[in-house]
PDB file of C-alpha atoms and ligand atoms in Angstrom:
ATOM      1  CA  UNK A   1       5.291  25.606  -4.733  1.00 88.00           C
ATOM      2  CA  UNK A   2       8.239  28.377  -4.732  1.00 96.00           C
ATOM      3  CA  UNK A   3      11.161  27.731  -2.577  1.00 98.00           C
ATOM      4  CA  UNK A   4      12.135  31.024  -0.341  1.00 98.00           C
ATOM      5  CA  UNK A   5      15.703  31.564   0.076  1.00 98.00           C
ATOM      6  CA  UNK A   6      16.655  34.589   2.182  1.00 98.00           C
ATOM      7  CA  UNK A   7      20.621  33.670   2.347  1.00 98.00           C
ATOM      8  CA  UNK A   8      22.709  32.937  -0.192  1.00 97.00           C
ATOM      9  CA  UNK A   9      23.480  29.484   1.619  1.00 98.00           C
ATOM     10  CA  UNK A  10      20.059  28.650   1.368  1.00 98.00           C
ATOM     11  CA  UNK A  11      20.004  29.534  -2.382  1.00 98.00           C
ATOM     12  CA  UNK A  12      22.922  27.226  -3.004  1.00 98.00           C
ATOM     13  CA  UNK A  13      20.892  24.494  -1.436  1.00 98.00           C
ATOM     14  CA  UNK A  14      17.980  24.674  -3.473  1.00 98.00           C
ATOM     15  CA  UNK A  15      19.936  25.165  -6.479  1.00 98.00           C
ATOM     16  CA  UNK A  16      21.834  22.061  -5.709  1.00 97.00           C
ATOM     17  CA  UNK A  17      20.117  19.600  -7.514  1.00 96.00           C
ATOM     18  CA  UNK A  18      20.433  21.331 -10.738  1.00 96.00           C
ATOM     19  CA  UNK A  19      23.650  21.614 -10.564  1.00 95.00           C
ATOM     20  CA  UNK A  20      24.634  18.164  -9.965  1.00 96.00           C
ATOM     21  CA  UNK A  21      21.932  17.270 -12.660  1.00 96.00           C
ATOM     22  CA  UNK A  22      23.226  20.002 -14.882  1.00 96.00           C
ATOM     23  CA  UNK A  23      20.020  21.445 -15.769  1.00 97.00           C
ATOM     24  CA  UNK A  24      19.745  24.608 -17.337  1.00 98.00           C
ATOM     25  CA  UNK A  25      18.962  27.496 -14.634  1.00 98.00           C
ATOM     26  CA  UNK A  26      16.674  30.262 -15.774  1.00 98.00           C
ATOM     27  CA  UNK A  27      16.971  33.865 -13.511  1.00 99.00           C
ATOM     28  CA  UNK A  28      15.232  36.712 -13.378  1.00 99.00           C
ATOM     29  CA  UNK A  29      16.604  39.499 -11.288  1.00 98.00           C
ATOM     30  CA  UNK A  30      13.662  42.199  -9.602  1.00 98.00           C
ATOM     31  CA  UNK A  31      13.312  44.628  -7.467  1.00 97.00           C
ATOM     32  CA  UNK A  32       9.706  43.662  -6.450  1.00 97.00           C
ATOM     33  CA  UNK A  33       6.525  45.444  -6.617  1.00 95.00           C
ATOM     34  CA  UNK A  34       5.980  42.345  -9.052  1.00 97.00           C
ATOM     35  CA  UNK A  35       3.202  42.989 -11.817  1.00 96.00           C
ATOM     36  CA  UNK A  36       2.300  41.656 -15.393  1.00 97.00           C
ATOM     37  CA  UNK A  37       5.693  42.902 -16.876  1.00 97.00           C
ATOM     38  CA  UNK A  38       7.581  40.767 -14.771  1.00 98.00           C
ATOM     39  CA  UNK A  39       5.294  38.042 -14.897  1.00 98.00           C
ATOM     40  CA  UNK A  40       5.771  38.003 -18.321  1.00 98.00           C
ATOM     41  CA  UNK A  41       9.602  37.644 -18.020  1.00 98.00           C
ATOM     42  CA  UNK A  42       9.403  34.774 -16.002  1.00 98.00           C
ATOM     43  CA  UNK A  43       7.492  33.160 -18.950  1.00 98.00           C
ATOM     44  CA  UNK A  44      10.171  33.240 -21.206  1.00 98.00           C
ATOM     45  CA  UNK A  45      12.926  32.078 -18.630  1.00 98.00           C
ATOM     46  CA  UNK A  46      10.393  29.375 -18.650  1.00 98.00           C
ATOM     47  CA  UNK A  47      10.386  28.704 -22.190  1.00 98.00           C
ATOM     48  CA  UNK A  48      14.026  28.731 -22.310  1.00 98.00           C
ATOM     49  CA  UNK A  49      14.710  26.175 -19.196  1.00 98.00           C
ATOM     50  CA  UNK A  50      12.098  23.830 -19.623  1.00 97.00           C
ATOM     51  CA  UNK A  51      12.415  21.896 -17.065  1.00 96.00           C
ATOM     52  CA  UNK A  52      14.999  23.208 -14.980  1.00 97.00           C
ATOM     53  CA  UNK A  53      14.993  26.035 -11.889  1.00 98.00           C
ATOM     54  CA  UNK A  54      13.539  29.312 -12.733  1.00 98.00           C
ATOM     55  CA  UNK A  55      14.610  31.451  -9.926  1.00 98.00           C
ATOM     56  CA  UNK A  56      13.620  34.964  -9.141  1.00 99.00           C
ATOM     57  CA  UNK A  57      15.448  37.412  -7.069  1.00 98.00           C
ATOM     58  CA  UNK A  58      13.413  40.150  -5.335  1.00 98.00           C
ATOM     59  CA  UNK A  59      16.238  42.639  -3.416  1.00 98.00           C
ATOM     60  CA  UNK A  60      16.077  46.286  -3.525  1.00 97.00           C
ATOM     61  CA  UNK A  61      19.713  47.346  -4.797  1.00 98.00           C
ATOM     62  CA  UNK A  62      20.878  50.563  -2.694  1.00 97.00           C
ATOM     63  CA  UNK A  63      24.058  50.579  -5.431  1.00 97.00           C
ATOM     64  CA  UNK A  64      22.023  51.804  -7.845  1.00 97.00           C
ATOM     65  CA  UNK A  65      20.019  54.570  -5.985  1.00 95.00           C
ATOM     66  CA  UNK A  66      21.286  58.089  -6.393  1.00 92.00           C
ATOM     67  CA  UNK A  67      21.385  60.949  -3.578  1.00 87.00           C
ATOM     68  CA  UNK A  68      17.717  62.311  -3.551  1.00 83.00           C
ATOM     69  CA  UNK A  69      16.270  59.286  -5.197  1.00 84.00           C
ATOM     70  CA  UNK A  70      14.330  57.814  -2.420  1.00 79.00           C
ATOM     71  CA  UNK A  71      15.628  54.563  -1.675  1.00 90.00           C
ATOM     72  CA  UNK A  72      12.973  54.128   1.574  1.00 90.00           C
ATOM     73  CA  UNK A  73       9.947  55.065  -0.767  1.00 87.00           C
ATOM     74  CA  UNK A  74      10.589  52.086  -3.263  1.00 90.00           C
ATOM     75  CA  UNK A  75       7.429  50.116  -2.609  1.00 90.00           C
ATOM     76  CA  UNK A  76       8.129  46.855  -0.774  1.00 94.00           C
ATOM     77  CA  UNK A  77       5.099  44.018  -1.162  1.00 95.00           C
ATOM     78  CA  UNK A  78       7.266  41.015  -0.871  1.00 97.00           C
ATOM     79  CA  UNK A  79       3.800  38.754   0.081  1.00 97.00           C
ATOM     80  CA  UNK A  80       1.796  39.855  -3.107  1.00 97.00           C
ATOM     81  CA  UNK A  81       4.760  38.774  -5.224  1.00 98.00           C
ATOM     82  CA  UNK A  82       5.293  36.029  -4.087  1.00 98.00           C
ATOM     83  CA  UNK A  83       1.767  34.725  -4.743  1.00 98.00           C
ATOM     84  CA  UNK A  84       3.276  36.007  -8.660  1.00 98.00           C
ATOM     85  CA  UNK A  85       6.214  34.009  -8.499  1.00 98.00           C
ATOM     86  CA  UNK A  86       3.798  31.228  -7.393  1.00 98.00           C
ATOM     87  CA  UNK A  87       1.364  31.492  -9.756  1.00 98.00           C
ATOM     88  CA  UNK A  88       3.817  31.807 -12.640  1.00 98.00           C
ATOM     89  CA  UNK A  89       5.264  28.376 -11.701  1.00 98.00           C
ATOM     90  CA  UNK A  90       8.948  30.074 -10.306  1.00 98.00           C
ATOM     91  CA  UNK A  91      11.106  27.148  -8.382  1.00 98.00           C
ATOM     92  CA  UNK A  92      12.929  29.730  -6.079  1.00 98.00           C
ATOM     93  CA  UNK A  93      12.558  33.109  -5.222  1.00 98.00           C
ATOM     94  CA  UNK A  94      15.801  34.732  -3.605  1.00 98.00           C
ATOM     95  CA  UNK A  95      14.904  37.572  -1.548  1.00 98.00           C
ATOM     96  CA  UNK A  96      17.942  38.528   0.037  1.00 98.00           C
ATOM     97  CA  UNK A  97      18.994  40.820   2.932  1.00 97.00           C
ATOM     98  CA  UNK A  98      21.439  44.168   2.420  1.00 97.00           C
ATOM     99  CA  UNK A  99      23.954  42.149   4.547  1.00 97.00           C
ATOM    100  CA  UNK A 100      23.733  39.217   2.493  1.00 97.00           C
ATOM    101  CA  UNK A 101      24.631  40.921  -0.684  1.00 97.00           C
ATOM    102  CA  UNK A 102      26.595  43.048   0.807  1.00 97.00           C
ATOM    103  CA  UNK A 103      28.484  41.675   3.368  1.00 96.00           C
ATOM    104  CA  UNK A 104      31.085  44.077   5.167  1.00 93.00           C
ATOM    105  CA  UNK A 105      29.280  47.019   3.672  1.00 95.00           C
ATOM    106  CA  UNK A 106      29.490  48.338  -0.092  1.00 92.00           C
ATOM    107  CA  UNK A 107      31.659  46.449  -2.168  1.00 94.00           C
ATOM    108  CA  UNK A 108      34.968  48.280  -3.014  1.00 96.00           C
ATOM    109  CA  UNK A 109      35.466  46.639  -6.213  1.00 97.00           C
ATOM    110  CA  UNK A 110      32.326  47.298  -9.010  1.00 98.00           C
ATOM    111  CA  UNK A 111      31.589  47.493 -12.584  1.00 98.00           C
ATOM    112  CA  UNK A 112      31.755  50.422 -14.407  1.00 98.00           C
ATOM    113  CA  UNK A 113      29.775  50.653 -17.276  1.00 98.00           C
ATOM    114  CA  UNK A 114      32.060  53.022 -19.434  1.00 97.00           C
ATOM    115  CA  UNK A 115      31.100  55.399 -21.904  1.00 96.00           C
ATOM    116  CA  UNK A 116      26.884  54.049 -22.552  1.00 96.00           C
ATOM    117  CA  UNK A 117      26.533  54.157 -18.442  1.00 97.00           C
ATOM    118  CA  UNK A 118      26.738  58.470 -19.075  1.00 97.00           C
ATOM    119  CA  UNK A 119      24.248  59.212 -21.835  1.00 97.00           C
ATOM    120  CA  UNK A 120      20.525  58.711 -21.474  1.00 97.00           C
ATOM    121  CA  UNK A 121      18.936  57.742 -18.207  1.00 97.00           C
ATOM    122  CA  UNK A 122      23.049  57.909 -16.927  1.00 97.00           C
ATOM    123  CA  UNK A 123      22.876  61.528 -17.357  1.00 96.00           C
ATOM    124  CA  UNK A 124      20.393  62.403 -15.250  1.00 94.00           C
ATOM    125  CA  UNK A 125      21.016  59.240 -12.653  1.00 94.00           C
ATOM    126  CA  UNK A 126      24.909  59.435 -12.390  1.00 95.00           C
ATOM    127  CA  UNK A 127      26.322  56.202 -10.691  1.00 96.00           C
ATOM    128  CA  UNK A 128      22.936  54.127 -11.146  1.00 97.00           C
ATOM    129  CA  UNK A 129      24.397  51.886 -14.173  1.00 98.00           C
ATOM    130  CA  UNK A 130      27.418  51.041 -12.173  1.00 98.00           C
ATOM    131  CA  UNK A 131      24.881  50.103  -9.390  1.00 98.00           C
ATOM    132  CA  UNK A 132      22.778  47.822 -11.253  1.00 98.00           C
ATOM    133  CA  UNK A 133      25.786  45.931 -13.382  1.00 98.00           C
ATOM    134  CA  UNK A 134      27.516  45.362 -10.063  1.00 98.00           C
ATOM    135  CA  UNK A 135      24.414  43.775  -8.074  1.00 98.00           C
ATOM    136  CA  UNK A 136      23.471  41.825 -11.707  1.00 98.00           C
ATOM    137  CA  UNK A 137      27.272  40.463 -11.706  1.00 98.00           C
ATOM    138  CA  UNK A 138      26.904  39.456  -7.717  1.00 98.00           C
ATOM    139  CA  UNK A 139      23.920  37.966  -8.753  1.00 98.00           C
ATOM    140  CA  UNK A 140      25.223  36.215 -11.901  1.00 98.00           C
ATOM    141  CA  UNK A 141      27.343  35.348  -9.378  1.00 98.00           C
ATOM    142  CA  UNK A 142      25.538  33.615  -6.400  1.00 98.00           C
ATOM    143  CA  UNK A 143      22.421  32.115  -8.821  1.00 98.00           C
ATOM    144  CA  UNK A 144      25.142  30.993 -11.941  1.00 98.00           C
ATOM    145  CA  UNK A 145      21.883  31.070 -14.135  1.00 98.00           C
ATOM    146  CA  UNK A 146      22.649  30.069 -17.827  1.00 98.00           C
ATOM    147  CA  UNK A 147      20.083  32.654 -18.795  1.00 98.00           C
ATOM    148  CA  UNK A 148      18.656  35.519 -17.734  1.00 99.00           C
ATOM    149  CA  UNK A 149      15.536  37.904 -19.039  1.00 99.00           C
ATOM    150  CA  UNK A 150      15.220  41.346 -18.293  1.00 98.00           C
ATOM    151  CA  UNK A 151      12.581  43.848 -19.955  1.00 98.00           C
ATOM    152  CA  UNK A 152      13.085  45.683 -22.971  1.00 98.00           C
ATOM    153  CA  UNK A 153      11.080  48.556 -21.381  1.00 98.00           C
ATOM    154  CA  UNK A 154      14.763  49.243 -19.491  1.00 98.00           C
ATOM    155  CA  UNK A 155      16.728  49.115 -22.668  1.00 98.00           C
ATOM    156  CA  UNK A 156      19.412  50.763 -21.760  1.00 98.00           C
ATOM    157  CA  UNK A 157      19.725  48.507 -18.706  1.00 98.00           C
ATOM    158  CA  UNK A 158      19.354  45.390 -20.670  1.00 98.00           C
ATOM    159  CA  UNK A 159      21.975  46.866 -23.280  1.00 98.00           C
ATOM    160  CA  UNK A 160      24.375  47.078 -20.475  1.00 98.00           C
ATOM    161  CA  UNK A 161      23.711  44.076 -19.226  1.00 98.00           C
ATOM    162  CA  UNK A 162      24.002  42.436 -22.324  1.00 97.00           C
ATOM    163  CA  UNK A 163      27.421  44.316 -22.949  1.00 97.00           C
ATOM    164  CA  UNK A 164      29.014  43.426 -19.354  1.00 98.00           C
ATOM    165  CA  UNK A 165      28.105  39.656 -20.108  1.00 98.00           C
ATOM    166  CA  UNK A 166      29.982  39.397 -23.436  1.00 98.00           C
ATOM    167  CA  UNK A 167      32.493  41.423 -22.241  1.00 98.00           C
ATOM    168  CA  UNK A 168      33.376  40.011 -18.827  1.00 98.00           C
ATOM    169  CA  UNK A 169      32.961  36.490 -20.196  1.00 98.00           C
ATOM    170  CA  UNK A 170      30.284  35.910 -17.382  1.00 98.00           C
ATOM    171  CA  UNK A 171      29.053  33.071 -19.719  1.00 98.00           C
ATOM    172  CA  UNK A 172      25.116  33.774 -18.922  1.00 98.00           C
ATOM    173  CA  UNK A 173      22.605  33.823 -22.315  1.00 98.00           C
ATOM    174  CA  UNK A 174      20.942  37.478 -21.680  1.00 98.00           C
ATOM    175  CA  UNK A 175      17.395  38.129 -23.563  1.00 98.00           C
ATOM    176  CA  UNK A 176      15.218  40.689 -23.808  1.00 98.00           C
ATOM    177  CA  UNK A 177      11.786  40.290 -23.269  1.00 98.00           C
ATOM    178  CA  UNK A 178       9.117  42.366 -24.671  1.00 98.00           C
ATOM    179  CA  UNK A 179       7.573  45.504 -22.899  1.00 98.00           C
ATOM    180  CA  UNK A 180       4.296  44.611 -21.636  1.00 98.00           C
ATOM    181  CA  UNK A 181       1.747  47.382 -22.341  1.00 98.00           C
ATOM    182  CA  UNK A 182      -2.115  48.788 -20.751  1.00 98.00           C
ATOM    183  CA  UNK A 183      -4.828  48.760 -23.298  1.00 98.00           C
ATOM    184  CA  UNK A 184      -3.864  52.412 -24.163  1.00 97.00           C
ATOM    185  CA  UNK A 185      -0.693  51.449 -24.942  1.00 98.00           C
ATOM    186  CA  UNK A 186       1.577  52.747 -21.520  1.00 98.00           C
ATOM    187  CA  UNK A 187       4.495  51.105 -20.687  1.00 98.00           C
ATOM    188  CA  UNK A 188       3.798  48.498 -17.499  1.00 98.00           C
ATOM    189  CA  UNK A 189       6.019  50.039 -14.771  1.00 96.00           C
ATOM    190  CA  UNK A 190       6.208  49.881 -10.737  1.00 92.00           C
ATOM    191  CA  UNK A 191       6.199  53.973 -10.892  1.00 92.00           C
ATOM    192  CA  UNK A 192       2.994  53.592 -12.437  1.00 95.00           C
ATOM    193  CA  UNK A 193       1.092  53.684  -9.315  1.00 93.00           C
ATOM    194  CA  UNK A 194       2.424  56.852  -8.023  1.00 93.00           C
ATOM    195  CA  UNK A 195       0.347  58.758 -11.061  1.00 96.00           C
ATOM    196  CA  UNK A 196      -2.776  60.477 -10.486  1.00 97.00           C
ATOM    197  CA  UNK A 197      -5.529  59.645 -12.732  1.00 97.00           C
ATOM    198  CA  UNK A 198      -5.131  62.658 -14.663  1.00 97.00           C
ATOM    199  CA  UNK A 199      -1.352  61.716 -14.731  1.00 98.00           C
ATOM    200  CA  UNK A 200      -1.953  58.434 -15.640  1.00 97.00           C
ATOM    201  CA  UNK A 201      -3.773  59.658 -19.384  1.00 97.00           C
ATOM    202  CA  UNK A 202      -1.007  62.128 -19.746  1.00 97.00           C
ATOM    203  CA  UNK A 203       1.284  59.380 -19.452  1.00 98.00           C
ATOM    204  CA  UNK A 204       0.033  57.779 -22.448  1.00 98.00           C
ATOM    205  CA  UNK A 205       1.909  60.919 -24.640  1.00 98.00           C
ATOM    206  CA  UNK A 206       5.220  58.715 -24.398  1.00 98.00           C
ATOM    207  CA  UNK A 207       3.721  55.817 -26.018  1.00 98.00           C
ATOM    208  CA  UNK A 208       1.468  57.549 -28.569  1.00 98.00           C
ATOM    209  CA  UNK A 209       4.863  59.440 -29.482  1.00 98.00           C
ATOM    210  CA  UNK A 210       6.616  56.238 -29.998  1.00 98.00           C
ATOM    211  CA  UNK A 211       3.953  54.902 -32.030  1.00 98.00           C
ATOM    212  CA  UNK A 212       3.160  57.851 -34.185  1.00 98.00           C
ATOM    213  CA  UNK A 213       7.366  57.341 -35.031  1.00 98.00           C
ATOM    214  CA  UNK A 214       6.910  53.856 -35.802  1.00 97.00           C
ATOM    215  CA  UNK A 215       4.306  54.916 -38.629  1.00 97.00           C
ATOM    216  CA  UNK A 216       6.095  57.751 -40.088  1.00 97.00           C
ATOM    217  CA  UNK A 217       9.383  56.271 -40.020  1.00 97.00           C
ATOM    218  CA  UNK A 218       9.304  55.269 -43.828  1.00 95.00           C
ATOM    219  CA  UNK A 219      10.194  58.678 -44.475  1.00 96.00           C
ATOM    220  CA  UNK A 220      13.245  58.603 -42.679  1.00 95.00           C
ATOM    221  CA  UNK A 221      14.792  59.752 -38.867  1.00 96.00           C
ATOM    222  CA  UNK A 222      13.584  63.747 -39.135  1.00 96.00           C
ATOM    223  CA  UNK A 223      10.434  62.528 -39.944  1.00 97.00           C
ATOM    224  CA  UNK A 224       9.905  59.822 -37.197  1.00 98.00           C
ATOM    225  CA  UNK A 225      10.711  62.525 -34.830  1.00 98.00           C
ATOM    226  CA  UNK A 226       8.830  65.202 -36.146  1.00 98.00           C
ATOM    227  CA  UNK A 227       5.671  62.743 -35.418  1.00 98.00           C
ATOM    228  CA  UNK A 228       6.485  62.152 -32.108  1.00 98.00           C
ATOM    229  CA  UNK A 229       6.918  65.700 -30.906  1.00 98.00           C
ATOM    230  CA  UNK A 230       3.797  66.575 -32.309  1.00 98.00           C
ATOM    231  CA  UNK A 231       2.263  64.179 -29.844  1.00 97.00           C
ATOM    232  CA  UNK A 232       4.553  65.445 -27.324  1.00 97.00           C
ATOM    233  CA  UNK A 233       3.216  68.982 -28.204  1.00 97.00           C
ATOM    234  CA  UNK A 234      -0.536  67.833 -27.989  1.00 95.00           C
ATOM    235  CA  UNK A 235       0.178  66.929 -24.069  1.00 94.00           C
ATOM    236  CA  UNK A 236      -0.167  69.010 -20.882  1.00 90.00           C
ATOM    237  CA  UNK A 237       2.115  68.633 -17.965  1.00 92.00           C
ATOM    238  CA  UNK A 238       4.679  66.036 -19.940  1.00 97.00           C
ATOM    239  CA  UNK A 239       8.235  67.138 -19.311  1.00 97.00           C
ATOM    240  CA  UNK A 240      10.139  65.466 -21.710  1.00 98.00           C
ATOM    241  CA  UNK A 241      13.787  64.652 -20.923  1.00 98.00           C
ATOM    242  CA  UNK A 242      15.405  63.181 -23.896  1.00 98.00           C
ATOM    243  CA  UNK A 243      13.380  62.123 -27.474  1.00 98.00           C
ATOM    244  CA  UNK A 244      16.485  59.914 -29.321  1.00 98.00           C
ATOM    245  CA  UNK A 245      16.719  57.490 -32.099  1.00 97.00           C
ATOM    246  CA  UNK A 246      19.994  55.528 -31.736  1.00 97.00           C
ATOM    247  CA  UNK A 247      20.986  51.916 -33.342  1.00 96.00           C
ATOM    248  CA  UNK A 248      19.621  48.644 -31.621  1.00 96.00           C
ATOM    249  CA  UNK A 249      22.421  48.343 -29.383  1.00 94.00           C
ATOM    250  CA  UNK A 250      22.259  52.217 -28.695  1.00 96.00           C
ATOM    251  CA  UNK A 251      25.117  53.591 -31.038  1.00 94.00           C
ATOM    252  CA  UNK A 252      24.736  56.575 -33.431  1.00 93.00           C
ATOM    253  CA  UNK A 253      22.866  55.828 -36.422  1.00 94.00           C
ATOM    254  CA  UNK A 254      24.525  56.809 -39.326  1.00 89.00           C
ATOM    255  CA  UNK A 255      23.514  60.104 -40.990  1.00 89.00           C
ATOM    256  CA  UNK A 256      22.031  58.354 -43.919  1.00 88.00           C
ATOM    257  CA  UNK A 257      20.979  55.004 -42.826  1.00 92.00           C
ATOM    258  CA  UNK A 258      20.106  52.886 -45.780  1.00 92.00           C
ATOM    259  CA  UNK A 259      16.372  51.632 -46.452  1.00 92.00           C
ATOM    260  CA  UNK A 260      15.535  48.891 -43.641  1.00 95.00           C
ATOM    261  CA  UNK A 261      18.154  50.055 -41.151  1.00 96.00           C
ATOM    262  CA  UNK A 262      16.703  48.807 -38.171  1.00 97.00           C
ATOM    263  CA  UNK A 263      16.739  51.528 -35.110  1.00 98.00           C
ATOM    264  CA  UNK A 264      15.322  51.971 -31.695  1.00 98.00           C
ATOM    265  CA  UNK A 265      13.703  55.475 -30.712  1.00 98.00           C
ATOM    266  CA  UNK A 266      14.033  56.233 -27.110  1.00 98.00           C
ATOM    267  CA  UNK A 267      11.852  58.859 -24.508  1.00 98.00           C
ATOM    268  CA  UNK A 268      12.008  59.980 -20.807  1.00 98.00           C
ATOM    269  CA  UNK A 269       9.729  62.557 -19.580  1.00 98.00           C
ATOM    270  CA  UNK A 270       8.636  63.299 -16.314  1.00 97.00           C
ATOM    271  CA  UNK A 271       4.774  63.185 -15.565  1.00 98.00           C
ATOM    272  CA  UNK A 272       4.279  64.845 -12.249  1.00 96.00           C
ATOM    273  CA  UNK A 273       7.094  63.885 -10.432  1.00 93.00           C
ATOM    274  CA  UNK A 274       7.154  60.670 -11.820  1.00 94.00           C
ATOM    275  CA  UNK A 275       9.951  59.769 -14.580  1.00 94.00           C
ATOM    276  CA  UNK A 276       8.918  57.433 -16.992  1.00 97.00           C
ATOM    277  CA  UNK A 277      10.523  55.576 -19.771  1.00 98.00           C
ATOM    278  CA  UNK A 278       9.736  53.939 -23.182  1.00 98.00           C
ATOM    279  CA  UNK A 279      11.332  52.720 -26.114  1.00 98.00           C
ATOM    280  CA  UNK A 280      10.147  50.914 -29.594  1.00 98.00           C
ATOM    281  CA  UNK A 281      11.534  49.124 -32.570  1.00 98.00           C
ATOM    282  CA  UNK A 282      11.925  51.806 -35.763  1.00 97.00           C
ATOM    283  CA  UNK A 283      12.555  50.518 -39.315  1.00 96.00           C
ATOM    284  CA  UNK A 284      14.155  53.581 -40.628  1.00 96.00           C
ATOM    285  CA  UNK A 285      13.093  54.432 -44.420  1.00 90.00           C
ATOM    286  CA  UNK A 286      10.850  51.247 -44.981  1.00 74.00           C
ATOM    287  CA  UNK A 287       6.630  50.948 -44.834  1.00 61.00           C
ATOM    288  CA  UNK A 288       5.894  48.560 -41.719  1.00 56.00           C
TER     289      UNK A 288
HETATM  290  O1  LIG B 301      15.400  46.334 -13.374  1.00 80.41           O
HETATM  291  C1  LIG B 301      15.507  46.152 -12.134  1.00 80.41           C
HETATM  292  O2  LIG B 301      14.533  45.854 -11.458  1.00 80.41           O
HETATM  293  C2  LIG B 301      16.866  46.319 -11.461  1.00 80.41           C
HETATM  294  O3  LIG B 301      17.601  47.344 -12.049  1.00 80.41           O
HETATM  295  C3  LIG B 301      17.691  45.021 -11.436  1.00 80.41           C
HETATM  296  C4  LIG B 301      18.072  44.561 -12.842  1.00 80.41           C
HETATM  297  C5  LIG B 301      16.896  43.932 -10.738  1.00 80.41           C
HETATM  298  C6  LIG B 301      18.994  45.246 -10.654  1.00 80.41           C
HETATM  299  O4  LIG B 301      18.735  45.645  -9.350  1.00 80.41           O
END
């Protein structure tokens, strides 16, 4: 049976008896709207704690919502995931209030996620990095998990987050989990269910572009690309943002990686009005 905790007083309560035990403590931060993808991550915090806590936070971050994103239209089902967080076996789920987290208002000091907060999704979602590493470190904070999964679907997020807890010292074990996918290969994702059915095939171009660089990357960067944005050519009504292929932990590749450099390629495109995001594994100038 999950534990509900809607303060952080009542969080430190249920946590107690881990702490004084000194179990391990497994976290995965959300936003809600709960589905297979994050199912999936609570899995491996599983794995990885045995035993001990696995606690889930559902809380809809304001921080890391731009002017014109729409904040009120993030979808809010906190009863349907909680029967997930049941189901998958979670100890506590955390589903704190505004005021909780933020007590007194926005917090004056927050993390800035220098130069890799700008590029990518940064660029067109100024301030949303520095949003989502300062509610991850309050979080790290109140919940003092020793690990914590996100999804690799957000790579760019879980780079960060990765980054901030090396670099801050904050102590907690961050992994990546894999992106769950739909039979035809798209990307689990909450902003799934605002595509159309028409959308929803389009949406598959961002996959089948990933994939069709996976195959062709033997013969090198150029060529990786040049397969995707043939698939991205093939589509109607994609609006492709950015098509990249950077190093695992998102630096520049160099110009003439060597056989077997490993690399990730990265795409947003917007489907509708819907932005979605992918991102896959590339062994640059090998056969897979
Ligand atoms: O990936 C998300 O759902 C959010 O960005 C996170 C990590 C829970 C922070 O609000």
């Amino acid at each position: 049976m999950s534990e509900i905790a809607s303060t952080r007083e009542e969080l430190a309560k249920l946590l107690d008896p881990a702490r004084r035990e000194g179990t391990l403590v497994g976290f995965v931060p959300t936003m809600g709207a709960l589905h297979e993808g994050h199912a999936s991550l609570m899995r491996v915090a599983r794995e990885r704690v045995g035993g001990g806590p696995v606690v889930v936070s559902i809380f809809v971050n304001p921080l890391q919502f731009g002017a014109g994103e729409d904040l009120d239209r993030y979808p809010r089902t906190l009863d349907a995931d909680l029967e997930v967080c049941e189901r998958e076996g979670v100890d506590v789920v955390f589903a704190p209030s505004v005021d909780d987290v933020y007590p007194g208002g926005l917090p004056q000091v927050t993390v800035a996620p220098g130069a890799l907060g700008d590029v990518l999704e940064g660029k067109t979602r100024p301030g949303h990095f520095g949003g989502v590493l300062t509610v991850v470190a309050k979080l790290f904070g109140l919940v003092k998990p020793d690990v914590a999964v996100f999804g690799q679907k957000d790579y760019q997020q879980l780079a960060l987050i990765r980054r901030m807890s090396s670099d801050l010292c904050l102590g907690v074990d961050v992994v990546g989990a894999p992106t769950q996918r739909e039979p035809d290969g798209l990307a689990l994702s909450s902003r799934n269910r605002y595509l159309s059915p028409e959308q929803r095939e389009e949406a598959t171009t961002l996959s089948r572009a990933l994939y069709a660089a996976q195959r062709e990357a033997a013969g090198g960067v150029e060529t990786a690309l040049q397969a995707a944005r043939a698939e991205l050519r093939r589509a109607k009504g994609v609006d492709l943002d950015y098509l990249v292929v950077t190093d695992p932990a998102l630096a520049a590749l160099p110009t003439d990686p060597a056989p077997g450099t490993e690399a990730r390629i990265l795409i947003a495109a917007r489907v509708g009005t819907t932005r979605l995001i992918d991102n896959m594994s590339l062994t640059i100038g090998a056969p897979r």
